[in-house]
Short mmCIF file of C-alpha atoms in Angstrom, two decimals:
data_model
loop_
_atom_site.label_atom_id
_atom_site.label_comp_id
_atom_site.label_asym_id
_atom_site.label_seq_id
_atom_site.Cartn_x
_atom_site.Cartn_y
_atom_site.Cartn_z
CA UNK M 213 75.88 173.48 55.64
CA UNK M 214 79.20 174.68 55.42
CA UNK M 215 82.30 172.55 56.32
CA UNK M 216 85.55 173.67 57.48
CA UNK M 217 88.74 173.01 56.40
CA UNK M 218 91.09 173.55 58.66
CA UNK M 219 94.41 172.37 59.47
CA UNK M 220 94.19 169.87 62.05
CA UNK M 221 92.74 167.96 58.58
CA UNK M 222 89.12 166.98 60.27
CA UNK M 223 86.04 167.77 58.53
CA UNK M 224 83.11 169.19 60.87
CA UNK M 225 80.23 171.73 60.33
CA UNK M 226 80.98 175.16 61.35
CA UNK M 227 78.77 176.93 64.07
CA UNK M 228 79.44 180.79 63.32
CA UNK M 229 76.45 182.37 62.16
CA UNK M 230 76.82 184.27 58.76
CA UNK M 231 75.60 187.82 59.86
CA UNK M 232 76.50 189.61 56.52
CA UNK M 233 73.07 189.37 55.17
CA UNK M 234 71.35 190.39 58.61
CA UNK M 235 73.95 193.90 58.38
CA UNK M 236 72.71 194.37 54.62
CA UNK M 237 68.85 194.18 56.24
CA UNK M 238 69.81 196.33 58.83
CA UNK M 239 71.39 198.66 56.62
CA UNK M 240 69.01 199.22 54.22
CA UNK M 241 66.36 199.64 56.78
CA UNK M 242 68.56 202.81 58.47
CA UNK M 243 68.37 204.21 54.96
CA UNK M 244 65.03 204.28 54.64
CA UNK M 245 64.40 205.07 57.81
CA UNK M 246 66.28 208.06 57.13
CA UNK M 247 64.81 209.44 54.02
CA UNK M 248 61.14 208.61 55.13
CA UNK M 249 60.97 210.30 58.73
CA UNK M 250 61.89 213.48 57.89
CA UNK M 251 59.08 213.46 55.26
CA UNK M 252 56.87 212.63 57.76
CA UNK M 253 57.21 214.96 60.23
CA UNK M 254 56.96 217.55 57.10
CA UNK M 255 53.61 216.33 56.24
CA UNK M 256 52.42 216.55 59.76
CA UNK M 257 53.34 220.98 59.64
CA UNK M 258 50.27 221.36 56.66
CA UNK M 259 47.75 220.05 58.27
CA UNK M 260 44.45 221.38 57.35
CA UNK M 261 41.28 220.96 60.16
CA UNK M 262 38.81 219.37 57.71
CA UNK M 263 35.04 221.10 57.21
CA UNK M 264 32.57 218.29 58.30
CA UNK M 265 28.40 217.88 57.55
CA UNK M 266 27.47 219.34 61.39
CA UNK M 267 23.97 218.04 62.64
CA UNK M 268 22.01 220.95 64.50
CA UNK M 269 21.78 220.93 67.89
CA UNK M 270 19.02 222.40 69.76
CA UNK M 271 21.85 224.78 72.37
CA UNK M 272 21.07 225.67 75.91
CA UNK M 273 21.32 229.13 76.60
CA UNK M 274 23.77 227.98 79.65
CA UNK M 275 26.52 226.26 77.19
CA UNK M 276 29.94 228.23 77.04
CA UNK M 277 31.21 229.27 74.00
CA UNK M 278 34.70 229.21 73.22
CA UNK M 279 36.74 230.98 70.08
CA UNK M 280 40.50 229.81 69.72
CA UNK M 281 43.01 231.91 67.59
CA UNK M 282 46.11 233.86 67.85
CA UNK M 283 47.45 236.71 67.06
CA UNK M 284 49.03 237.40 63.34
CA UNK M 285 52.95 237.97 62.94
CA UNK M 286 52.73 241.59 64.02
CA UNK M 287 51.35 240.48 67.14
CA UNK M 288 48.22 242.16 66.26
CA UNK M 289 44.45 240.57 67.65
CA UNK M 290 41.31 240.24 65.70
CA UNK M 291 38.62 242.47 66.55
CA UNK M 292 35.45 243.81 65.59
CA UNK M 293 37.19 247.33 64.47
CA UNK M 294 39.28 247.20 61.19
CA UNK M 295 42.89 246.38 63.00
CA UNK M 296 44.38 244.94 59.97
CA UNK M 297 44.59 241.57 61.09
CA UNK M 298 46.46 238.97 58.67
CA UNK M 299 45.53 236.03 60.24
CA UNK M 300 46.29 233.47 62.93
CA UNK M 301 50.04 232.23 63.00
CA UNK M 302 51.45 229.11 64.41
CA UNK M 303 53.89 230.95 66.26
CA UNK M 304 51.75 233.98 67.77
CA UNK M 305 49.80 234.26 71.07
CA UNK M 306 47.19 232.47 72.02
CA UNK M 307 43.84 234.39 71.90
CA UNK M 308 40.38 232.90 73.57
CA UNK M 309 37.16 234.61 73.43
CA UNK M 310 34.23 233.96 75.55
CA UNK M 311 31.02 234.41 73.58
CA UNK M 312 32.98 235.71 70.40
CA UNK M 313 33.59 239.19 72.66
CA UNK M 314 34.89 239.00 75.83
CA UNK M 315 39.34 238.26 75.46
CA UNK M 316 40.47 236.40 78.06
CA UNK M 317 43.49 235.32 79.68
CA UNK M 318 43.57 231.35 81.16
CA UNK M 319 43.41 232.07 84.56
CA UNK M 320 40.43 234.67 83.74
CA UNK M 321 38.98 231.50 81.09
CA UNK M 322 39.14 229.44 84.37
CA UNK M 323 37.48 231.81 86.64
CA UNK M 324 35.04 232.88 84.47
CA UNK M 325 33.95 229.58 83.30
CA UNK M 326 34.17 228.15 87.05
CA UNK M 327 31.80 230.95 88.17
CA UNK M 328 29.16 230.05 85.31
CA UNK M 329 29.19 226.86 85.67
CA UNK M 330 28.94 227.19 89.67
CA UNK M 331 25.70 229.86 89.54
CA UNK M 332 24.07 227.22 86.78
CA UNK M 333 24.49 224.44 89.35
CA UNK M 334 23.57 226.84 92.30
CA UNK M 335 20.35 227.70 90.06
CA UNK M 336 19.32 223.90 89.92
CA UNK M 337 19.39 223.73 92.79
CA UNK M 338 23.15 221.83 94.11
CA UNK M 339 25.03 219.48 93.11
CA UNK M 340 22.67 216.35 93.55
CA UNK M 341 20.30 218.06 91.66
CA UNK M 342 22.20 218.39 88.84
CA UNK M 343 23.14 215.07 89.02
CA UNK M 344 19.61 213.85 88.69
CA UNK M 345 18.79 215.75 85.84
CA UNK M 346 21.69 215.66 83.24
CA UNK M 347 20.42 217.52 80.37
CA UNK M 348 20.80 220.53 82.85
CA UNK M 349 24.78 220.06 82.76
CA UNK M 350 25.73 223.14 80.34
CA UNK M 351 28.16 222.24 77.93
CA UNK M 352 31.70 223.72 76.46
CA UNK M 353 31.57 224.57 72.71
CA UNK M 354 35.07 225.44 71.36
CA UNK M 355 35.55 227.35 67.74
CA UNK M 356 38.97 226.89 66.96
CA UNK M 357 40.51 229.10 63.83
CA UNK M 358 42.32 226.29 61.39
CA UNK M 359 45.49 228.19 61.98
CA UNK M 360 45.69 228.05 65.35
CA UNK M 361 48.41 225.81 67.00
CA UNK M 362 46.90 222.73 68.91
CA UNK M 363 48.54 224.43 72.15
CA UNK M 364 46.19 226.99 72.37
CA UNK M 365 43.24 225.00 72.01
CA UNK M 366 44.45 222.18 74.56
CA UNK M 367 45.25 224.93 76.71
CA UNK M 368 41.44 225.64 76.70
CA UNK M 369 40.28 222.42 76.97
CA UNK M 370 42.33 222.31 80.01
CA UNK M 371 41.24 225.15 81.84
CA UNK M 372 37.21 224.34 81.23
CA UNK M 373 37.42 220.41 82.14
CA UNK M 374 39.57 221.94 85.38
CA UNK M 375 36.63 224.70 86.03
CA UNK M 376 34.12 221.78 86.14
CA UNK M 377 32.51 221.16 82.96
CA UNK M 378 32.64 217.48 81.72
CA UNK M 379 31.84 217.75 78.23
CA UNK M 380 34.00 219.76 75.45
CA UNK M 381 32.70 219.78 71.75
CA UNK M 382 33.65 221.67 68.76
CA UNK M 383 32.32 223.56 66.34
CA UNK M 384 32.84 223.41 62.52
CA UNK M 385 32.01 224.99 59.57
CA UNK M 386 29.45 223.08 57.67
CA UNK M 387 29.51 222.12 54.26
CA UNK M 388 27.12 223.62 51.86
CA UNK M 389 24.37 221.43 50.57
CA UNK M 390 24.20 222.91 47.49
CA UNK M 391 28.03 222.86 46.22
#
């Protein structure tokens, strides 16, 4: 307890709280606060979309499936032809293939998928019909190239769960049993 000597001569505790230890806290936390967020948000720029052990699934011929890319720093697209395509950039246009052929814009991704889905429903026979029998409900299955910002593929996800369908999976490369 400190005491304090003033000059009226009377000795009683003082009451003001010593806050030089609390700024030297404070301060130190700022610096690292400093030096470790910026190598953070570095880290976060490299990452790579990990190749997972994939179980086979036995596919309907009614699911919907999705590629993801973009297009490489020339602007150029990937296509069956030899087009000299470099690869998908972070900063190029977003590409989206329906059955690894068709290109297609969002609002054609939407329409397209919304008219698919609709005739597969139509084909069961409505809407409560569907609903009784689940296993009928097609699903979305989304290839997305590892370079491809998460932009484009949220942008798909968006436009399918807004066309209808209510289930959105994705497909990865599995690993190789044998090394």
């Amino acid at each position: 307890m400190a005491i304090a000597t003033g000059g009226d001569g009377g000795d009683k505790p003082m009451s003001d709280i010593n806050t030089t230890p609390l700024v030297d806290v404070m301060l130190v936390l700022l610096i690292i606060f400093l030096i470790a967020v910026p190598v953070a948000i570095q880290t976060v720029e490299k990452l790579e979309v990990p190749i997972m052990v994939s179980i086979p699934s036995d596919d309907k011929v009614e699911n919907l499936l999705l590629t993801v890319t973009t297009t490489d720093e020339a602007g150029r697209t990937p296509g069956t032809i030899r087009t000299d395509y470099s690869g998908a950039t972070r900063n190029g246009e977003c590409r989206v293939y329906i059955n690894n052929t068709t290109l297609v814009d969002s609002g054609e991704l939407y329409d397209q998928a919304f008219e698919k889905l609709d005739n597969i429903v139509q084909r069961a026979g409505g809407p409560e019909a569907i609903r009784a029998q689940p296993e009928l409900i097609p699903q979305v299955h989304i290839r997305g190239d590892v370079n491809a910002p998460w932009r484009c593929v949220a942008g798909t996800i968006f436009n399918v769960q807004a066309a209808g369908y209510p289930t959105v999976g994705f497909i990865s490369n599995p690993v190789d049993p044998n090394g």
